[in-house]
Amino acid sequence: MQSTEPSEALEAILLVGGQGTRLRPLTLHTPKPLLPTAGVPFLAHQLAKAHAYGVRRIVFATSYRAAMFAEAFGDGSAFGLEIVYMTEESPLGTGGAIRNAAEALTCPPDAPVLVLNGDILSGHDISAQVALHRSRGAAVTLHLTEVDDPTRFGCVPTTPDGRVTAFLEKTPTPVTNRINAGCYVFQRSVIDSIPAGEVVSVERETFPGLIEAGELVLGYADGSYWLDVGTPAAFVQGSADLVQGRLTSSALPGTAGECLLLDGAMVSPEAKVTGGTVVGARATVEAGASVRGSVLADDCVVAAGAVVVDSVVGSGARVASGAVLREVVVGDGALIGAGNELMSGLRIWPGVTLPECSVRFSSDV
Ligand code: GTP
């Protein structure tokens, strides 16, 4: 993951206070950054990466279900980090959260501070981003990535020498396919200039304001692996990519391969489990079942002959015999009765029971 020497000790702020609405019902009880991803809480992958690039002290900007972060990561010593928690009583938006978290930084005003969105998987070289920031004396240096379809994102045009010229809202006719990749290097003094205790968006207010004021906002563009795991489809993709080693992570509990079986998982020798699937602790996949590219949470059951593709099955949920799920999220403890065929983006809320379906459809309907 790392291609240059780690930067000298760097402080970081991790934005983890969002409600993760697009990932409901998975985020009803667990914040998005704590969702089990390739066998560990999502953030474990980001912390491992930040550590590899020289971060030793990290401030979590929390809000939604804040207490769960300290329960999961404590003082950070298990990760070779010092973790400090700064909680907003009501969410302050990305800029307000960064400003609030900065109260816990120890670095001087002229030091660079790494700021990470808590829902991004990225293979980019943080040291190279910091080195560019330092060498050009920028106010902020943003990681930019190129996506095939920029219409779903705001886009970030730059001059040939990397100066960001605008932050453009989503549009059907984007001027570039470069987008904000959610990893920033800020001069600490720039963070300190964000108004305290107010709701502020870095994307809509801070960055456009800096550009307007003639400050140097730089883009660090690269073509490494990048994924925003904010939607169910992206979440299962990210987990499967980590399991298969498309993005290496030292936090992966095991070696990369077709699937990851957690402690006590039981997979019948007559079942097929492929495509980077995670089978959670004590989860069961019975004979004749086929599971591809999916996340099976702890204690769930995929019964004989069921098919689960690119889906999430919540903890303690049961997919009964012969049911078919494609791109579906099944909440914790839900029961999908035999013979049901569920497709494209359907979400089943926790504890819901779908009765057995006696009418069978052909799978190519
Ligand atoms: P959606 O509701 O599905 O859009 O997800 P989200 O709440 O995570 O929002 P979004 O993906 O836009 O947030 C980007 C990053 O900023 C995530 O890591 C969020 O946790 C974080 N974030 C967003 N708003 C806040 C906030 O008000 N406070 C804090 N501390 N973090 C925030």
CSV table of C-alpha atoms and ligand atoms in Angstrom, one decimal:
chain,number,residue,atom,x,y,z
A,1,MET,CA,0.0,0.0,0.0
A,2,GLN,CA,2.9,2.2,0.8
A,3,SER,CA,5.3,3.4,-1.9
A,4,THR,CA,7.2,6.2,-0.3
A,5,GLU,CA,8.7,6.6,3.2
A,6,PRO,CA,6.2,7.6,5.9
A,7,SER,CA,5.9,11.3,6.6
A,8,GLU,CA,7.4,12.4,9.9
A,9,ALA,CA,4.9,12.1,12.8
A,10,LEU,CA,1.6,13.5,11.5
A,11,GLU,CA,-1.6,14.3,13.3
A,12,ALA,CA,-4.8,13.3,11.7
A,13,ILE,CA,-8.6,14.0,12.1
A,14,LEU,CA,-11.0,11.3,11.1
A,15,LEU,CA,-14.5,12.3,10.2
A,16,VAL,CA,-16.9,9.7,11.6
A,17,GLY,CA,-19.9,11.6,12.7
A,18,GLY,CA,-22.3,11.0,9.8
A,19,GLN,CA,-25.5,9.1,10.1
A,20,GLY,CA,-24.8,6.9,7.0
A,21,THR,CA,-28.4,7.2,5.8
A,22,ARG,CA,-27.7,5.6,2.5
A,23,LEU,CA,-26.6,2.4,4.2
A,24,ARG,CA,-29.7,2.0,6.3
A,25,PRO,CA,-30.8,-0.4,7.8
A,26,LEU,CA,-27.2,-1.5,8.4
A,27,THR,CA,-26.4,1.9,10.1
A,28,LEU,CA,-29.5,2.0,12.3
A,29,HIS,CA,-27.6,0.6,15.2
A,30,THR,CA,-24.0,0.7,14.0
A,31,PRO,CA,-22.3,3.8,12.5
A,32,LYS,CA,-21.0,3.2,9.0
A,33,PRO,CA,-17.3,3.4,10.0
A,34,LEU,CA,-17.8,0.5,12.4
A,35,LEU,CA,-19.6,-1.8,10.0
A,36,PRO,CA,-17.7,-5.1,9.8
A,37,THR,CA,-15.8,-5.0,6.5
A,38,ALA,CA,-13.6,-7.9,5.4
A,39,GLY,CA,-13.7,-9.2,9.0
A,40,VAL,CA,-12.9,-6.1,11.0
A,41,PRO,CA,-14.6,-2.7,11.6
A,42,PHE,CA,-14.3,-0.6,8.5
A,43,LEU,CA,-12.1,2.0,10.3
A,44,ALA,CA,-9.5,-0.7,11.1
A,45,HIS,CA,-8.4,-0.6,7.5
A,46,GLN,CA,-8.1,3.2,7.5
A,47,LEU,CA,-6.2,3.2,10.8
A,48,ALA,CA,-3.7,0.6,9.5
A,49,LYS,CA,-3.1,2.7,6.4
A,50,ALA,CA,-2.7,6.0,8.4
A,51,HIS,CA,-0.3,4.3,10.7
A,52,ALA,CA,1.7,3.0,7.8
A,53,TYR,CA,2.1,6.5,6.6
A,54,GLY,CA,3.4,7.9,9.8
A,55,VAL,CA,0.3,9.0,11.7
A,56,ARG,CA,0.7,8.4,15.4
A,57,ARG,CA,-2.1,10.6,16.9
A,58,ILE,CA,-5.6,10.8,15.5
A,59,VAL,CA,-8.6,12.7,16.6
A,60,PHE,CA,-12.0,11.1,15.9
A,61,ALA,CA,-14.7,13.7,15.1
A,62,THR,CA,-17.7,11.8,16.3
A,63,SER,CA,-21.4,12.6,16.6
A,64,TYR,CA,-23.8,9.8,15.6
A,65,ARG,CA,-23.6,7.0,18.2
A,66,ALA,CA,-20.3,8.5,19.4
A,67,ALA,CA,-19.8,6.2,22.4
A,68,MET,CA,-19.5,3.1,20.1
A,69,PHE,CA,-16.2,4.4,18.7
A,70,ALA,CA,-14.4,4.5,22.0
A,71,GLU,CA,-15.8,1.0,22.8
A,72,ALA,CA,-14.3,-0.3,19.6
A,73,PHE,CA,-10.9,1.5,19.5
A,74,GLY,CA,-10.2,2.6,23.1
A,75,ASP,CA,-7.1,4.7,23.4
A,76,GLY,CA,-5.7,3.3,20.1
A,77,SER,CA,-2.7,1.6,21.7
A,78,ALA,CA,-3.8,-1.7,20.1
A,79,PHE,CA,-3.3,0.0,16.7
A,80,GLY,CA,0.0,1.7,17.6
A,81,LEU,CA,-1.9,5.0,17.8
A,82,GLU,CA,-3.1,7.6,20.3
A,83,ILE,CA,-6.8,8.1,19.6
A,84,VAL,CA,-8.6,11.1,21.1
A,85,TYR,CA,-12.4,11.6,20.7
A,86,MET,CA,-14.1,14.9,20.1
A,87,THR,CA,-17.9,14.7,20.0
A,88,GLU,CA,-20.3,17.2,18.6
A,89,GLU,CA,-23.6,17.4,20.5
A,90,SER,CA,-25.4,18.1,17.2
A,91,PRO,CA,-23.6,17.4,13.9
A,92,LEU,CA,-21.5,20.3,12.7
A,93,GLY,CA,-21.1,19.2,9.1
A,94,THR,CA,-17.7,18.3,7.7
A,95,GLY,CA,-16.1,21.7,8.2
A,96,GLY,CA,-17.6,22.3,11.7
A,97,ALA,CA,-16.5,18.8,12.7
A,98,ILE,CA,-12.9,19.4,11.6
A,99,ARG,CA,-12.8,22.7,13.4
A,100,ASN,CA,-14.2,21.1,16.6
A,101,ALA,CA,-11.8,18.2,16.4
A,102,ALA,CA,-8.8,20.6,16.0
A,103,GLU,CA,-9.2,21.7,19.6
A,104,ALA,CA,-7.5,18.4,20.5
A,105,LEU,CA,-4.6,18.7,18.1
A,106,THR,CA,-1.1,19.4,19.6
A,107,CYS,CA,0.7,20.5,16.4
A,108,PRO,CA,1.7,24.1,15.7
A,109,PRO,CA,-0.3,26.4,13.3
A,110,ASP,CA,2.2,25.8,10.4
A,111,ALA,CA,2.0,22.0,10.6
A,112,PRO,CA,0.1,20.0,8.1
A,113,VAL,CA,-2.8,17.9,9.4
A,114,LEU,CA,-4.2,14.9,7.6
A,115,VAL,CA,-8.1,14.8,7.4
A,116,LEU,CA,-9.8,11.7,6.3
A,117,ASN,CA,-13.5,10.9,5.6
A,118,GLY,CA,-14.4,7.8,7.5
A,119,ASP,CA,-16.0,5.9,4.6
A,120,ILE,CA,-13.2,5.8,2.0
A,121,LEU,CA,-11.0,2.9,0.8
A,122,SER,CA,-8.0,4.2,-1.0
A,123,GLY,CA,-4.7,2.9,-2.2
A,124,HIS,CA,-3.1,6.3,-2.7
A,125,ASP,CA,0.2,7.4,-1.4
A,126,ILE,CA,-0.4,9.7,1.6
A,127,SER,CA,3.3,10.6,1.9
A,128,ALA,CA,3.3,11.8,-1.7
A,129,GLN,CA,0.2,14.0,-1.0
A,130,VAL,CA,1.9,15.5,2.1
A,131,ALA,CA,5.2,16.0,0.2
A,132,LEU,CA,3.3,17.9,-2.6
A,133,HIS,CA,1.5,20.0,0.0
A,134,ARG,CA,4.7,20.9,1.8
A,135,SER,CA,6.8,21.6,-1.4
A,136,ARG,CA,4.2,23.9,-2.8
A,137,GLY,CA,3.3,25.6,0.5
A,138,ALA,CA,-0.4,25.0,-0.1
A,139,ALA,CA,-3.2,25.9,2.3
A,140,VAL,CA,-5.0,22.6,1.6
A,141,THR,CA,-4.1,19.7,-0.7
A,142,LEU,CA,-6.9,17.4,-1.7
A,143,HIS,CA,-6.7,13.9,-3.0
A,144,LEU,CA,-8.5,13.7,-6.3
A,145,THR,CA,-9.6,10.6,-8.1
A,146,GLU,CA,-11.0,9.9,-11.5
A,147,VAL,CA,-14.3,8.2,-11.9
A,148,ASP,CA,-16.1,6.8,-15.0
A,149,ASP,CA,-19.3,8.6,-14.1
A,150,PRO,CA,-18.7,12.0,-12.5
A,151,THR,CA,-22.3,13.0,-12.8
A,152,ARG,CA,-23.0,11.4,-9.3
A,153,PHE,CA,-20.3,13.6,-7.7
A,154,GLY,CA,-19.3,17.2,-7.4
A,155,CYS,CA,-16.2,17.6,-9.7
A,156,VAL,CA,-13.0,19.5,-9.0
A,157,PRO,CA,-11.2,21.1,-12.0
A,158,THR,CA,-7.6,22.1,-11.7
A,159,THR,CA,-5.0,24.1,-13.8
A,160,PRO,CA,-2.2,22.0,-15.4
A,161,ASP,CA,0.0,22.7,-12.4
A,162,GLY,CA,-2.6,21.3,-10.0
A,163,ARG,CA,-4.3,24.4,-8.6
A,164,VAL,CA,-7.9,23.7,-7.8
A,165,THR,CA,-10.1,26.3,-9.6
A,166,ALA,CA,-13.5,25.4,-8.5
A,167,PHE,CA,-15.8,23.0,-6.5
A,168,LEU,CA,-18.7,22.3,-8.9
A,169,GLU,CA,-21.9,20.7,-7.7
A,170,LYS,CA,-23.3,17.6,-9.4
A,171,THR,CA,-24.2,18.3,-13.0
A,172,PRO,CA,-25.2,16.1,-16.0
A,173,THR,CA,-22.4,17.8,-18.0
A,174,PRO,CA,-19.3,17.7,-15.8
A,175,VAL,CA,-16.2,19.5,-17.0
A,176,THR,CA,-13.8,16.9,-15.6
A,177,ASN,CA,-14.0,13.3,-14.3
A,178,ARG,CA,-11.8,14.3,-11.3
A,179,ILE,CA,-13.6,14.3,-8.0
A,180,ASN,CA,-12.9,15.0,-4.4
A,181,ALA,CA,-11.6,11.7,-2.9
A,182,GLY,CA,-12.2,12.7,0.7
A,183,CYS,CA,-8.6,12.9,2.0
A,184,TYR,CA,-7.1,16.3,2.7
A,185,VAL,CA,-3.9,17.8,4.0
A,186,PHE,CA,-4.7,21.1,5.8
A,187,GLN,CA,-2.4,23.6,7.2
A,188,ARG,CA,-3.5,23.7,10.8
A,189,SER,CA,-3.9,27.5,10.7
A,190,VAL,CA,-6.5,27.0,7.9
A,191,ILE,CA,-8.5,24.7,10.1
A,192,ASP,CA,-8.3,27.3,12.9
A,193,SER,CA,-9.8,29.9,10.6
A,194,ILE,CA,-13.1,27.9,10.2
A,195,PRO,CA,-15.7,29.4,12.5
A,196,ALA,CA,-16.0,27.5,15.7
A,197,GLY,CA,-19.3,25.9,16.9
A,198,GLU,CA,-21.1,26.4,13.6
A,199,VAL,CA,-22.4,24.0,11.0
A,200,VAL,CA,-19.9,24.3,8.1
A,201,SER,CA,-19.4,22.2,5.0
A,202,VAL,CA,-15.8,22.0,3.7
A,203,GLU,CA,-17.1,21.1,0.2
A,204,ARG,CA,-19.6,23.9,-0.1
A,205,GLU,CA,-18.1,26.6,2.0
A,206,THR,CA,-14.5,26.2,3.2
A,207,PHE,CA,-12.9,25.1,-0.1
A,208,PRO,CA,-14.8,27.5,-2.4
A,209,GLY,CA,-14.0,30.3,0.2
A,210,LEU,CA,-10.3,29.6,0.1
A,211,ILE,CA,-10.3,29.5,-3.7
A,212,GLU,CA,-12.2,32.8,-3.8
A,213,ALA,CA,-9.7,34.4,-1.4
A,214,GLY,CA,-6.8,33.4,-3.7
A,215,GLU,CA,-5.3,30.8,-1.3
A,216,LEU,CA,-3.5,27.9,-2.8
A,217,VAL,CA,-5.8,24.9,-2.9
A,218,LEU,CA,-4.0,22.0,-4.6
A,219,GLY,CA,-5.2,18.7,-6.1
A,220,TYR,CA,-3.1,15.6,-5.7
A,221,ALA,CA,-4.5,13.4,-8.5
A,222,ASP,CA,-3.7,9.7,-8.9
A,223,GLY,CA,-5.1,6.5,-10.4
A,224,SER,CA,-4.8,4.2,-7.4
A,225,TYR,CA,-7.7,2.0,-6.1
A,226,TRP,CA,-10.5,4.3,-4.6
A,227,LEU,CA,-14.0,3.6,-3.4
A,228,ASP,CA,-16.5,5.5,-1.3
A,229,VAL,CA,-18.4,2.8,0.6
A,230,GLY,CA,-21.4,5.0,1.3
A,231,THR,CA,-24.0,2.8,-0.6
A,232,PRO,CA,-24.9,-0.9,-0.1
A,233,ALA,CA,-23.5,-1.8,-3.5
A,234,ALA,CA,-20.2,0.0,-2.8
A,235,PHE,CA,-20.0,-1.4,0.7
A,236,VAL,CA,-20.2,-5.1,-0.5
A,237,GLN,CA,-17.8,-4.2,-3.3
A,238,GLY,CA,-15.3,-2.7,-0.9
A,239,SER,CA,-15.4,-5.7,1.4
A,240,ALA,CA,-15.0,-8.1,-1.5
A,241,ASP,CA,-12.1,-6.1,-2.9
A,242,LEU,CA,-10.3,-6.3,0.4
A,243,VAL,CA,-10.9,-10.0,0.8
A,244,GLN,CA,-9.6,-10.6,-2.7
A,245,GLY,CA,-6.6,-8.4,-2.3
A,246,ARG,CA,-7.6,-5.8,-4.9
A,247,LEU,CA,-6.7,-3.3,-2.2
A,248,THR,CA,-4.2,-4.6,0.3
A,249,SER,CA,-4.8,-4.0,4.0
A,250,SER,CA,-2.7,-5.1,6.9
A,251,ALA,CA,-5.9,-5.1,8.9
A,252,LEU,CA,-7.3,-8.1,6.9
A,253,PRO,CA,-7.6,-11.0,9.4
A,254,GLY,CA,-6.2,-13.7,7.1
A,255,THR,CA,-4.7,-13.9,3.6
A,256,ALA,CA,-6.4,-12.6,0.5
A,257,GLY,CA,-8.5,-15.1,-1.5
A,258,GLU,CA,-11.9,-16.1,-2.8
A,259,CYS,CA,-13.5,-15.9,0.7
A,260,LEU,CA,-12.8,-15.1,4.3
A,261,LEU,CA,-14.2,-17.4,7.0
A,262,LEU,CA,-14.4,-15.9,10.5
A,263,ASP,CA,-14.1,-17.9,13.7
A,264,GLY,CA,-16.7,-20.7,13.9
A,265,ALA,CA,-18.1,-20.2,10.3
A,266,MET,CA,-19.5,-23.4,8.9
A,267,VAL,CA,-19.5,-23.8,5.1
A,268,SER,CA,-20.7,-27.1,3.7
A,269,PRO,CA,-18.2,-28.7,1.3
A,270,GLU,CA,-21.2,-28.8,-1.1
A,271,ALA,CA,-21.7,-25.0,-1.0
A,272,LYS,CA,-19.9,-22.5,-3.3
A,273,VAL,CA,-18.6,-19.4,-1.6
A,274,THR,CA,-16.7,-17.1,-3.9
A,275,GLY,CA,-16.0,-13.5,-5.1
A,276,GLY,CA,-14.5,-12.2,-1.9
A,277,THR,CA,-17.4,-13.2,0.3
A,278,VAL,CA,-17.0,-12.9,4.1
A,279,VAL,CA,-18.7,-15.6,6.2
A,280,GLY,CA,-19.2,-14.2,9.7
A,281,ALA,CA,-18.4,-15.8,13.0
A,282,ARG,CA,-20.6,-18.8,13.6
A,283,ALA,CA,-22.5,-18.2,10.4
A,284,THR,CA,-23.6,-21.2,8.3
A,285,VAL,CA,-23.8,-21.9,4.6
A,286,GLU,CA,-25.5,-25.1,3.9
A,287,ALA,CA,-25.1,-27.7,1.1
A,288,GLY,CA,-25.9,-26.6,-2.4
A,289,ALA,CA,-26.0,-22.9,-1.4
A,290,SER,CA,-24.1,-20.4,-3.6
A,291,VAL,CA,-22.8,-17.1,-2.2
A,292,ARG,CA,-20.8,-14.7,-4.3
A,293,GLY,CA,-19.3,-11.3,-3.5
A,294,SER,CA,-21.3,-10.9,-0.3
A,295,VAL,CA,-21.1,-10.0,3.4
A,296,LEU,CA,-22.6,-12.6,5.7
A,297,ALA,CA,-22.6,-11.2,9.2
A,298,ASP,CA,-22.1,-13.2,12.4
A,299,ASP,CA,-24.6,-16.0,13.2
A,300,CYS,CA,-26.6,-15.8,10.0
A,301,VAL,CA,-27.7,-18.8,8.0
A,302,VAL,CA,-27.9,-19.3,4.3
A,303,ALA,CA,-29.9,-22.5,3.9
A,304,ALA,CA,-29.5,-25.3,1.4
A,305,GLY,CA,-29.8,-24.3,-2.2
A,306,ALA,CA,-30.1,-20.6,-1.5
A,307,VAL,CA,-28.3,-18.1,-3.8
A,308,VAL,CA,-26.8,-14.9,-2.4
A,309,VAL,CA,-25.0,-12.5,-4.8
A,310,ASP,CA,-23.5,-9.0,-4.1
A,311,SER,CA,-25.7,-8.8,-0.9
A,312,VAL,CA,-25.4,-8.2,2.8
A,313,VAL,CA,-27.1,-10.7,5.2
A,314,GLY,CA,-27.3,-9.2,8.7
A,315,SER,CA,-26.3,-10.9,11.9
A,316,GLY,CA,-28.7,-13.7,13.0
A,317,ALA,CA,-30.7,-13.4,9.8
A,318,ARG,CA,-31.8,-16.5,7.9
A,319,VAL,CA,-32.1,-17.0,4.1
A,320,ALA,CA,-34.2,-20.1,3.8
A,321,SER,CA,-33.9,-22.9,1.3
A,322,GLY,CA,-34.0,-22.0,-2.3
A,323,ALA,CA,-34.3,-18.2,-1.8
A,324,VAL,CA,-32.4,-16.0,-4.2
A,325,LEU,CA,-30.9,-12.6,-3.3
A,326,ARG,CA,-29.2,-10.3,-5.7
A,327,GLU,CA,-27.9,-6.8,-4.6
A,328,VAL,CA,-30.1,-6.9,-1.5
A,329,VAL,CA,-29.5,-5.9,2.2
A,330,VAL,CA,-31.1,-8.1,4.8
A,331,GLY,CA,-31.2,-6.5,8.2
A,332,ASP,CA,-30.2,-8.3,11.4
A,333,GLY,CA,-32.5,-11.1,12.5
A,334,ALA,CA,-34.7,-10.9,9.4
A,335,LEU,CA,-36.0,-14.1,7.9
A,336,ILE,CA,-36.3,-14.6,4.1
A,337,GLY,CA,-38.7,-17.4,3.6
A,338,ALA,CA,-38.1,-20.3,1.2
A,339,GLY,CA,-38.5,-19.5,-2.5
A,340,ASN,CA,-38.4,-15.7,-2.3
A,341,GLU,CA,-36.5,-13.9,-5.1
A,342,LEU,CA,-35.3,-10.5,-4.1
A,343,MET,CA,-33.4,-8.1,-6.4
A,344,SER,CA,-31.6,-4.8,-7.1
A,345,GLY,CA,-31.4,-2.6,-4.1
A,346,LEU,CA,-34.2,-4.1,-2.0
A,347,ARG,CA,-33.7,-3.6,1.7
A,348,ILE,CA,-35.3,-5.8,4.4
A,349,TRP,CA,-35.5,-4.1,7.8
A,350,PRO,CA,-34.2,-5.9,10.9
A,351,GLY,CA,-36.5,-8.6,12.3
A,352,VAL,CA,-38.8,-8.6,9.4
A,353,THR,CA,-40.1,-12.0,8.2
A,354,LEU,CA,-40.9,-12.6,4.6
A,355,PRO,CA,-43.1,-15.7,4.5
A,356,GLU,CA,-42.3,-18.6,2.2
A,357,CYS,CA,-43.1,-17.9,-1.4
A,358,SER,CA,-44.7,-20.8,-3.1
A,359,VAL,CA,-44.7,-19.3,-6.6
A,360,ARG,CA,-41.3,-19.9,-8.2
A,361,PHE,CA,-39.9,-17.5,-10.8
A,362,SER,CA,-37.2,-18.5,-13.3
A,363,SER,CA,-34.0,-16.8,-12.3
A,364,ASP,CA,-33.7,-14.9,-15.6
A,365,VAL,CA,-36.9,-13.0,-15.2
B,1,GTP,P1,-25.0,9.5,4.2
B,1,GTP,O1,-26.0,10.0,5.2
B,1,GTP,O2,-25.4,8.2,3.6
B,1,GTP,O3,-24.8,10.5,3.1
B,1,GTP,O4,-23.6,9.3,4.9
B,1,GTP,P2,-22.8,10.2,5.9
B,1,GTP,O5,-23.6,10.6,7.0
B,1,GTP,O6,-21.5,9.5,6.3
B,1,GTP,O7,-22.4,11.5,5.0
B,1,GTP,P3,-21.2,11.7,4.0
B,1,GTP,O8,-20.9,10.4,3.3
B,1,GTP,O9,-21.4,12.8,3.1
B,1,GTP,O10,-20.0,12.1,5.0
B,1,GTP,C1,-18.7,12.0,4.6
B,1,GTP,C2,-17.8,11.8,5.9
B,1,GTP,O11,-18.0,12.9,6.8
B,1,GTP,C3,-18.2,10.6,6.6
B,1,GTP,O12,-17.0,10.0,7.1
B,1,GTP,C4,-19.1,11.1,7.7
B,1,GTP,O13,-19.0,10.3,8.9
B,1,GTP,C5,-18.5,12.4,8.0
B,1,GTP,N1,-19.5,13.4,8.4
B,1,GTP,C6,-20.5,13.9,7.7
B,1,GTP,N2,-21.2,14.9,8.4
B,1,GTP,C7,-20.6,14.9,9.6
B,1,GTP,C8,-20.8,15.7,10.8
B,1,GTP,O14,-21.7,16.6,10.9
B,1,GTP,N3,-19.9,15.6,11.8
B,1,GTP,C9,-18.9,14.6,11.8
B,1,GTP,N4,-18.1,14.5,12.9
B,1,GTP,N5,-18.7,13.9,10.7
B,1,GTP,C10,-19.5,14.1,9.6
